[in-house]
XYZ file of C-alpha atoms in Angstrom:
554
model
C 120.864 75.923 86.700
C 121.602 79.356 85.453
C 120.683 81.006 82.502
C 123.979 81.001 80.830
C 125.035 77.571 81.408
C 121.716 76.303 79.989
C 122.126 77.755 76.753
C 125.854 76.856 76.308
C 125.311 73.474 76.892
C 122.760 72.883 75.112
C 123.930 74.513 71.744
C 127.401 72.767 72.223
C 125.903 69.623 72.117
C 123.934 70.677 69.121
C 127.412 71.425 67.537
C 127.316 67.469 65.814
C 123.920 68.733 63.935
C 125.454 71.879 62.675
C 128.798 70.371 61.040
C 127.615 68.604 58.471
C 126.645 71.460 57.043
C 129.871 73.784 57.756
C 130.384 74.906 54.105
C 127.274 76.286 52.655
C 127.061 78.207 56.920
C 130.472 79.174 56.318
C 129.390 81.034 52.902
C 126.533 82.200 54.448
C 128.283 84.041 57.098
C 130.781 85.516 54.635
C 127.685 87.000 52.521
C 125.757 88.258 56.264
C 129.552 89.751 56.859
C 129.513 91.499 53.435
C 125.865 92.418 53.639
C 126.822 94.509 56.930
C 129.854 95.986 56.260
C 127.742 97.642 53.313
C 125.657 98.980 55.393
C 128.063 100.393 58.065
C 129.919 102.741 55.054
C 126.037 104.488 54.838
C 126.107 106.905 57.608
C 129.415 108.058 56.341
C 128.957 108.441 53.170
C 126.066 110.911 54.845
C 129.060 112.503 55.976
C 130.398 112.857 52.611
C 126.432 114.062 51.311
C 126.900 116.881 53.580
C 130.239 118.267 54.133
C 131.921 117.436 50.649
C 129.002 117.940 48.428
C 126.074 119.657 49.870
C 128.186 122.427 51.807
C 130.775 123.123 49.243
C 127.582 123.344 47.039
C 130.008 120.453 44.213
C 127.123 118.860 41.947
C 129.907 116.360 40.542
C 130.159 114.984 44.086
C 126.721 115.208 44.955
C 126.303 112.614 41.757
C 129.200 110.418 43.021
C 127.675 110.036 46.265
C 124.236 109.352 45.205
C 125.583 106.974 42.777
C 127.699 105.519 45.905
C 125.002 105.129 48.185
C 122.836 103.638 45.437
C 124.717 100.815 44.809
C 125.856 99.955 48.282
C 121.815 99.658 49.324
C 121.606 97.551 46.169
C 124.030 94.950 47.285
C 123.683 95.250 50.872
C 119.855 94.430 50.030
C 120.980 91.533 47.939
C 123.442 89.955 50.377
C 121.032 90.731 53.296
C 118.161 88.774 51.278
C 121.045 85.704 49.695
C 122.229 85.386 53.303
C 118.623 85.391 55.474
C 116.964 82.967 52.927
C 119.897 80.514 52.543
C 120.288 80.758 55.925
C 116.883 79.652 57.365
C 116.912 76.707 54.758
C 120.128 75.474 56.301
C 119.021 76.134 59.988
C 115.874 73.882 59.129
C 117.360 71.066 57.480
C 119.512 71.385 60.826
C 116.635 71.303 63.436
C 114.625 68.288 61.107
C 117.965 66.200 61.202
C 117.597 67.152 64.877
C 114.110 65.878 65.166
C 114.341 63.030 62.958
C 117.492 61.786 65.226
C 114.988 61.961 68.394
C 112.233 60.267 66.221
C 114.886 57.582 65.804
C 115.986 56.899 69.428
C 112.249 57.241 70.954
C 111.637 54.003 68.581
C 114.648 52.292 70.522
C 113.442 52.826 73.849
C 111.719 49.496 75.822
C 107.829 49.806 76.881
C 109.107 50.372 80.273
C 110.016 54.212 79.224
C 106.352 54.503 77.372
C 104.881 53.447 80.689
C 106.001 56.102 82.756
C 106.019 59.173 80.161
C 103.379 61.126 79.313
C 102.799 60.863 75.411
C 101.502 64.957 75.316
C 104.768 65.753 76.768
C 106.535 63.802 74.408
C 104.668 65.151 71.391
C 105.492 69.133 72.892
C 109.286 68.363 73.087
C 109.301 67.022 69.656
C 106.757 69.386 68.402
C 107.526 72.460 70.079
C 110.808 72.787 71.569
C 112.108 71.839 68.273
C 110.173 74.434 66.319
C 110.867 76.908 68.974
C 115.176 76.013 68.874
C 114.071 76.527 64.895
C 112.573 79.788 65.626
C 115.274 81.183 67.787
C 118.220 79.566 65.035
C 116.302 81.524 61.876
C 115.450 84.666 64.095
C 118.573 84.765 65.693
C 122.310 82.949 65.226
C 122.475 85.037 62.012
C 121.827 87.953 63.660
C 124.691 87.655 66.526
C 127.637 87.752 63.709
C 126.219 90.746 61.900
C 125.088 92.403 65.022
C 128.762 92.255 66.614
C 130.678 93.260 63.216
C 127.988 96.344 63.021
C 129.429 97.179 66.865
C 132.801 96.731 66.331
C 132.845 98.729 63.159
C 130.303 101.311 64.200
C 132.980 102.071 67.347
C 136.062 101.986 65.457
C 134.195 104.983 63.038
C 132.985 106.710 65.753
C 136.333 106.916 67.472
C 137.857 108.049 64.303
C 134.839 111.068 64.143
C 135.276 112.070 67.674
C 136.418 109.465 70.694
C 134.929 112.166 73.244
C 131.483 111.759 71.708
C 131.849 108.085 71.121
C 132.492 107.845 75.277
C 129.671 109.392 75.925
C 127.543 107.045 73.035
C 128.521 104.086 75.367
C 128.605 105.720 78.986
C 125.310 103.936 79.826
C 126.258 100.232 78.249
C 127.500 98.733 81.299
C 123.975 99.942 83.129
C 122.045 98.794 80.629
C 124.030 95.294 80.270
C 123.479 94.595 84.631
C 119.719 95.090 84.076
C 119.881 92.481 81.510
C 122.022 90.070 83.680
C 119.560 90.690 86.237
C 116.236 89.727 84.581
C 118.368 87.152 82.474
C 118.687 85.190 85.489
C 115.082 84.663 86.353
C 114.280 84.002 82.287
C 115.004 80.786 82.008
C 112.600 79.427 84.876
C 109.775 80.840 83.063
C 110.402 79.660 79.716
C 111.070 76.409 81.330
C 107.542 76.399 83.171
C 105.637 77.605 80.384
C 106.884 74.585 78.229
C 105.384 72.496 81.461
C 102.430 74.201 81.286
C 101.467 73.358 77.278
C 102.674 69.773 77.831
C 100.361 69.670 80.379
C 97.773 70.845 77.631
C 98.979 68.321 75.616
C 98.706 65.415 77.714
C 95.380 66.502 79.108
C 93.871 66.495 75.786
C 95.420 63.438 74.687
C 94.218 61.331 77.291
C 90.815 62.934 77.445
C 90.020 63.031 73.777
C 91.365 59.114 73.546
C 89.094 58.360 76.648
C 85.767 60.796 75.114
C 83.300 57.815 75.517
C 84.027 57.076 79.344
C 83.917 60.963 79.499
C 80.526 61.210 78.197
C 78.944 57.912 79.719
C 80.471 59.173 83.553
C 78.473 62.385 82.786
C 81.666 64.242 83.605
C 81.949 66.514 81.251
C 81.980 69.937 83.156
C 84.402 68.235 85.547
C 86.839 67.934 82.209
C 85.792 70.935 81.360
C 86.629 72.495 84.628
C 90.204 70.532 84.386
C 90.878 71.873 81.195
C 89.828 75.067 82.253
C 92.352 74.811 84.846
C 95.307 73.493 83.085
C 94.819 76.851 80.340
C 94.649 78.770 83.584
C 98.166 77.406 84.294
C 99.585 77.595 81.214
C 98.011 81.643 81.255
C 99.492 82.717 84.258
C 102.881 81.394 83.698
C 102.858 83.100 80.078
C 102.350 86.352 81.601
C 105.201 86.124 83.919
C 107.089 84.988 80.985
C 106.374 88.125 78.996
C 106.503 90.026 81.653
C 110.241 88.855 82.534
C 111.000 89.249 78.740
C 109.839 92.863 78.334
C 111.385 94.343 81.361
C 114.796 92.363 80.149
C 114.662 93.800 76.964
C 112.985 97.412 78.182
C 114.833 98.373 81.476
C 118.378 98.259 79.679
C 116.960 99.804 76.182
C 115.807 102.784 77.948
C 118.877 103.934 79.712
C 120.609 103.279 76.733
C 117.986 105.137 75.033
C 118.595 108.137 77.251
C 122.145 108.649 76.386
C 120.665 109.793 72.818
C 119.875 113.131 74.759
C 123.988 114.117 76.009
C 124.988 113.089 72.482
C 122.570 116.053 71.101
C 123.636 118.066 73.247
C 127.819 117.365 73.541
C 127.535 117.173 70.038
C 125.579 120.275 69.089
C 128.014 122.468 70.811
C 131.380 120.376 69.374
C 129.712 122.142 65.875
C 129.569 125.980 67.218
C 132.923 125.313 68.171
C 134.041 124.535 64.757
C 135.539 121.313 66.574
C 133.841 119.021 64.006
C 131.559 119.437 61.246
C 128.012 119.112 60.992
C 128.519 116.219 58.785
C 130.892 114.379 61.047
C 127.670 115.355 63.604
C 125.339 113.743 61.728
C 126.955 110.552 60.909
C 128.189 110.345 65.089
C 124.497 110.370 65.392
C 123.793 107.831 62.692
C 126.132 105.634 64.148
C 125.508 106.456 67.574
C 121.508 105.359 66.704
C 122.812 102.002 64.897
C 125.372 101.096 67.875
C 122.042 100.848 69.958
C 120.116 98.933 67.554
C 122.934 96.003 67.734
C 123.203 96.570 71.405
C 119.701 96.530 71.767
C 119.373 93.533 69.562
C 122.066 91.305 70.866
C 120.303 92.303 74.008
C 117.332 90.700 72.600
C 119.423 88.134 70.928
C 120.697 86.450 74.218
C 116.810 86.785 75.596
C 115.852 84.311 72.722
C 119.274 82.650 73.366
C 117.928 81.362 76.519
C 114.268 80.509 75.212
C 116.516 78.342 72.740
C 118.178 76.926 75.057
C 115.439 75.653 78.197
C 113.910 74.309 74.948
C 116.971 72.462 73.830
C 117.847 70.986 77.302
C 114.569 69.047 77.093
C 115.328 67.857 73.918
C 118.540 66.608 75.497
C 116.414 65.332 78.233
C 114.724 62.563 75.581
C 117.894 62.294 73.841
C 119.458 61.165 77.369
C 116.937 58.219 78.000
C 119.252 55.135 77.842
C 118.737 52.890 75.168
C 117.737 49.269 77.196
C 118.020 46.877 74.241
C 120.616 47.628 72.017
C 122.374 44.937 68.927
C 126.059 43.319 70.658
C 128.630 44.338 68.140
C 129.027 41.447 65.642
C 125.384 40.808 66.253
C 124.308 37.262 63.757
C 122.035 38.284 61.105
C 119.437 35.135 61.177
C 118.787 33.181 57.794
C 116.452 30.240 56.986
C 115.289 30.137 60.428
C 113.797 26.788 61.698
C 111.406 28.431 64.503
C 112.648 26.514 67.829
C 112.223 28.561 70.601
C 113.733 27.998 73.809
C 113.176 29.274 77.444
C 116.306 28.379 79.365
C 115.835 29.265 83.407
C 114.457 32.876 82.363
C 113.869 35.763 84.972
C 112.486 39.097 85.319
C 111.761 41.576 86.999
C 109.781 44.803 86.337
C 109.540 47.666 89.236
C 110.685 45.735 91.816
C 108.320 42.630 91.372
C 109.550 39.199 90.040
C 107.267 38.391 87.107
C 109.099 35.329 85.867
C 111.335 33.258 87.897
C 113.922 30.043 86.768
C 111.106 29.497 83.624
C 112.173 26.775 80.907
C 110.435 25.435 78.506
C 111.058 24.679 74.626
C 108.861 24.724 71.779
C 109.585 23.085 68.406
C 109.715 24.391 64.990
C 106.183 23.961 63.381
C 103.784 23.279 66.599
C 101.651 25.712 68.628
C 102.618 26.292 72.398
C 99.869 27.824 74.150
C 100.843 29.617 77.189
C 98.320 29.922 79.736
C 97.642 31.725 83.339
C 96.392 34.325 85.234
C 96.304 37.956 85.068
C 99.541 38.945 86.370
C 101.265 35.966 85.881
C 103.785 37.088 83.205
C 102.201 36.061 79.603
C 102.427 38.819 78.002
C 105.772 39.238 79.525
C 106.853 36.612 77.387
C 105.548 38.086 74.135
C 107.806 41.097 74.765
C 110.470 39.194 75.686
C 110.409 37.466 72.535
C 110.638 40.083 70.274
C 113.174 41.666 72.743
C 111.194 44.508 74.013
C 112.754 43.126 77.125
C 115.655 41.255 77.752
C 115.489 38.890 80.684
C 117.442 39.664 83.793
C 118.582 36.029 84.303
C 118.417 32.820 82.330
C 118.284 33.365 78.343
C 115.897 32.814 75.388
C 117.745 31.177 72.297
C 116.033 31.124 68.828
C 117.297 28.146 66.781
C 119.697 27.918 68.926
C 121.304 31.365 69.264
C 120.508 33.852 72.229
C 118.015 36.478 71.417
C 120.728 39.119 72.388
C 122.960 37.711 69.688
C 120.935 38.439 66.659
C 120.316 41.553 64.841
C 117.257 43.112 65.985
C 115.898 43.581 62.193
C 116.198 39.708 61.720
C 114.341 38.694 64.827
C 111.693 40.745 64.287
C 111.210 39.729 60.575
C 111.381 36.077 62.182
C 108.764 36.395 64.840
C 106.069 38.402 64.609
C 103.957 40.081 67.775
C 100.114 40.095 67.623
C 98.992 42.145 70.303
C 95.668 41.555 72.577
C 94.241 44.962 71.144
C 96.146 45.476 67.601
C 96.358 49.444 66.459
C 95.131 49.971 63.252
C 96.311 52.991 61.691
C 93.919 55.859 59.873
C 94.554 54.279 56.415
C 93.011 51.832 54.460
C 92.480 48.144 54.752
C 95.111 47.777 51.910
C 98.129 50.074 54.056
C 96.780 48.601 56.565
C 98.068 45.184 55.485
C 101.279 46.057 53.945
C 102.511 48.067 56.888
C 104.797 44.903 57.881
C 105.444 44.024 54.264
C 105.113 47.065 51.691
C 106.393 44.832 49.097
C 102.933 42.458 49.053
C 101.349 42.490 46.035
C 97.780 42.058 45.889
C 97.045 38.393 45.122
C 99.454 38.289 48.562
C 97.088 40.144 50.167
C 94.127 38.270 49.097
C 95.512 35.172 49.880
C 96.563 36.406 53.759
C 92.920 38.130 54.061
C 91.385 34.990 53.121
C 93.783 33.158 55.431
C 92.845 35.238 58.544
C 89.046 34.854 56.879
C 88.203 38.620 56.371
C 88.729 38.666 52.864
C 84.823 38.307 52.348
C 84.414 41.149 54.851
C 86.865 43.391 53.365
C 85.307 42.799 50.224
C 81.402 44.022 51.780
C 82.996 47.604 52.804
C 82.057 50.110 50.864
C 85.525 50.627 48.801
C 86.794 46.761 49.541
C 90.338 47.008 50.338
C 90.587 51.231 49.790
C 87.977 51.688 52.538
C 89.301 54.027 55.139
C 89.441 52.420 58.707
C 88.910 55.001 61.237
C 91.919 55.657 63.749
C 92.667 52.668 66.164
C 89.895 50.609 63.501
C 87.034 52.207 65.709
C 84.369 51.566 62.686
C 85.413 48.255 62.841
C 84.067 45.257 65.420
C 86.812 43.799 67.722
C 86.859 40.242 65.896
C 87.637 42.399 62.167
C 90.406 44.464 63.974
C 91.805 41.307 65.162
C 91.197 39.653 61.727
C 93.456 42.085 59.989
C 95.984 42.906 62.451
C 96.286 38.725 61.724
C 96.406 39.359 58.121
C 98.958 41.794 58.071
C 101.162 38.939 60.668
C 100.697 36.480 58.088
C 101.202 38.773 55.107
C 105.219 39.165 57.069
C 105.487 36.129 56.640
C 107.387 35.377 59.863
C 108.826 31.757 61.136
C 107.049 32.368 64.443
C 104.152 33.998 65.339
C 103.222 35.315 69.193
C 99.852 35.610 69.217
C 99.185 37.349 72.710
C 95.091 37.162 74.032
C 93.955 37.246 70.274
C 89.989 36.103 71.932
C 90.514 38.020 74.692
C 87.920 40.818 73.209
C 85.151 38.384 71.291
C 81.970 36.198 72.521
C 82.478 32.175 72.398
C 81.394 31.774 68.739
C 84.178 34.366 67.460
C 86.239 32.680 69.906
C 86.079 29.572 68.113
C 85.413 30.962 64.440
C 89.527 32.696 65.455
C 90.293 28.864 67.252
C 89.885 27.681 63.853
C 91.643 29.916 61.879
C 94.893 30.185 64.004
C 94.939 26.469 63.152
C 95.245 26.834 59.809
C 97.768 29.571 59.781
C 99.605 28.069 62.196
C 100.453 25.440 59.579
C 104.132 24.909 58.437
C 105.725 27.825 61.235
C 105.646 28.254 65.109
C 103.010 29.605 66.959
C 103.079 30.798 70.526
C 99.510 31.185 71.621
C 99.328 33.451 74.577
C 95.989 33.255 76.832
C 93.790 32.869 79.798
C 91.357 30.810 78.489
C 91.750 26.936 78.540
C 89.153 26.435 75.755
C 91.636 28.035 73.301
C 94.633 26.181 74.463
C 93.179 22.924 73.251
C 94.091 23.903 69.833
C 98.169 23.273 70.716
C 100.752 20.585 70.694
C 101.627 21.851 74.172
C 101.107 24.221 77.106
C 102.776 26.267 79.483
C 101.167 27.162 82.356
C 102.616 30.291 84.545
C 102.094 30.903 88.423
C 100.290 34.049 89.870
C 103.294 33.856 92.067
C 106.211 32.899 89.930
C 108.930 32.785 93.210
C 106.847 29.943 94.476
């Protein structure tokens, strides 16, 4: 895709970010306009210095000028600084709505996107490309406004001095502005690769630092080292061709415009022994002729970041563009005073090809435990997701007190049923925020009571700061059977109507196993519980059980 189109698709789509906030960017333009046109009347009033108080030796206007070009650095400072500061505040507000909005749709998107995406290139679009769209939007947008109005006034004053010299001032733009063009073209695949490159980074160290004990115990650290060393490599080389690219599209064209500075001197210097213009008008031609470089030059630059801006945007767009798989039906029933009867009706589904459920119905009523039991691979914790609707099923349907999952809101299913998973995350926090992340409203004799219901309350209690003790991240310093213990706390602290409960013993010896058995028992009392596992021993604790095929067609 070229260059061009890249960038103007991108920022047009970023055009629903930027309205919102059309009035205070619509002031801030009008003070960056102001701020410029101040200093554009500088090199003339050089002109005035020189011919109309220096040369005709007038002290009177040598004071009026002085006073003149005082004040207009004064406010052109003040505008410059009111404009640039306001300006970057609104551009990041901007980009975090941006990011934010992003944050938002990645938590719609089904496991089935998580499964195929590498989480360190996730992190770099959200982390970098975003910062460097904010980098090129404070560095830059402002910039193109003033930048053109400096041009356009800079020519129409230099035309008015002398239109011969002002000819020869832009003789070697169109030069200059093919050179560009021509390493423009090739930009945008190197940006593009070097963002590859550091999400490569990213996901290597992800996975690596997450996977540090297999690392160590395989004895393979050189050979990560050696990866690693590889992956830098990558990223190295295809910085360099970036820069490269960059500097020759910003250097080729700045030095033949650059060398036009040398027939201006010249032309110029014998328009003055001619008496066809003054040595004032001289120096201000050259004033101007210097400045209607610099926003050349800088536009130049301008459209060079333009580009960065916009490979970075595109895969932004790229996340924003992953459909959304479940999604609320307008009119959607927000569910009240649920009962807990859960319903299979002839449910099938498929996931990369494979049928993992086929024609499965079963019903479950409110207040009993179901266990569902099978093989690896035989869909269990299929139907965990597909009760929470990470999933919906791709024939048959799953009704909830009667209504189809795809009916309700999405907020009041999930506050209805609740998903343990085989191998809970725990977050870097302590026991307490732990606990409340599914109910922040809990107050402590709540979670008390749920701690002691899960039977970790005594536990909790023996850490060194009770509930404030810091878990490490993913509850590492913790045993498996306390992770699962307060990942069940914090389900029971929700307070749901029915609660999945997907391998909870999947991780502990026989004697946790049953120590778990016994407590699902007793907070299974008074909702529904859908016990999800392999192991028959565990089933014998519910009313009923399901029990799901290796090979659900048969």
């Amino acid at each position: 895709m070229p260059a061009q189109s890249i960038s103007l698709s991108g920022y047009r789509r970023a055009l629903r970010f930027i309205v919102p906030y059309w009035p205070r960017l619509t002031l801030i333009l009008l003070a960056g306009i102001a701020a410029t046109a101040f200093g554009l009347v500088q090199p003339y009033i050089s002109k005035l210095l020189i011919d109309d108080a220096l040369l005709k030796r007038n002290l009177r206007m040598l004071v009026i000028v002085s006073g003149l070009m005082f004040g207009v650095t004064v406010l052109g400072f003040a505008l410059n600084i009111f404009s640039s500061y306001h300006y970057v505040r609104v551009s990041a507000s901007i980009l975090f709505d941006m990011r934010l909005a992003l944050y938002r749709h990645l938590q719609t998107l089904s496991p089935r996107f998580w499964a195929s995406t590498k989480m360190g290139d996730v992190v770099s679009r959200i982390n970098n490309d975003i910062a460097e769209v904010q980098r090129v939007s404070a560095d830059s947008l402002l910039s193109v406004l003033s930048n053109i109005v400096f041009l356009v006034g800079s020519a129409a004053i230099m035309v008015s001095l002398s239109s011969r010299l002002f000819l020869i001032s832009i003789a070697a733009v169109p030069v200059s502005l093919w050179a560009l063009t021509h390493y423009q073209q090739r930009l945008a695949g190197r940006v593009r690769k070097v963002r590859e490159r550091s999400s490569d980074i990213g996901s290597f160290l992800l996975e690596t630092l997450l996977g540090m004990r297999l690392v160590v115990s395989s004895n393979a650290e050189a050979r990560e080292v050696e990866r690693f060393r590889a992956r830098n490599q990558g990223f190295l080389d295809a910085l360099m061709s970036m820069q490269l690219t960059s500097f020759l599209a910003g250097a080729v064209p700045g030095t033949v415009l650059t060398a036009s500075t040398a027939a201006i001197f010249l032309y110029g210097g014998k328009l003055v022994i001619d008496r066809q213009i003054t040595t004032g008008s001289l120096i201000a031609l050259m004033a101007y002729h210097m400045r209607l470089l610099a926003p050349v030059q800088n536009l130049m630059g301008l459209y060079t970041n333009l580009v960065s801006g916009g490979v970075s945007l595109s895969r932004v767009w790229e996340l924003f563009d992953v459909p959304v798989e479940i999604a609320e039906r307008p009119g959607a029933v927000h569910l009240n005073n649920s009962r807990g009867e859960i319903e299979f009706d002839h449910v099938s589904f498929r996931h990369g090809g494979n049928t993992v459920l086929s024609e499965l119905s079963f019903r479950v009523a409110p207040g009993t435990i179901c266990a569902i039991l099978g093989p690896s691979g035989a869909g269990k914790s299929t139907v965990a997701d597909l009760l929470v609707r990470f999933y919906d099923p791709d024939g048959g349907a799953i009704r909830f007190d009667g209504h189809d999952l795809r009916d309700l809101t999405l907020s009041s299913l999930r506050h209805s049923v609740v998903l343990l998973d085989q191998s809970p995350y725990l977050y870097q926090a302590s026991v307490r925020e732990n606990m409340l992340y599914g109910r922040p409203e809990a107050t402590d004799d709540e979670i008390r009571e749920a701690a002691r219901a899960a039977a970790i309350h005594e536990r909790v209690l023996a850490l060194p700061e009770g509930y404030d003790t810091i878990i490490a991240e993913r509850g590492q310093t913790l045993s498996a059977g306390e992770r699962q213990r307060i990942a069940l706390a914090r389900a029971i602290l929700a307070n749901p109507r029915v609660l999945v409960l997907d391998e909870p013993t999947s991780a502990l010896d026989e004697a946790n196993e049953r120590a778990i058995a016994e407590t699902l028992v007793r907070v299974a009392a008074g909702r529904t519980a859908i016990l999800i596992t392999h192991r028959p021993s565990l089933a014998r604790i519910a009313h009923q059980t399901v029990v799901l095929s290796s090979n659900p067609s048969s």
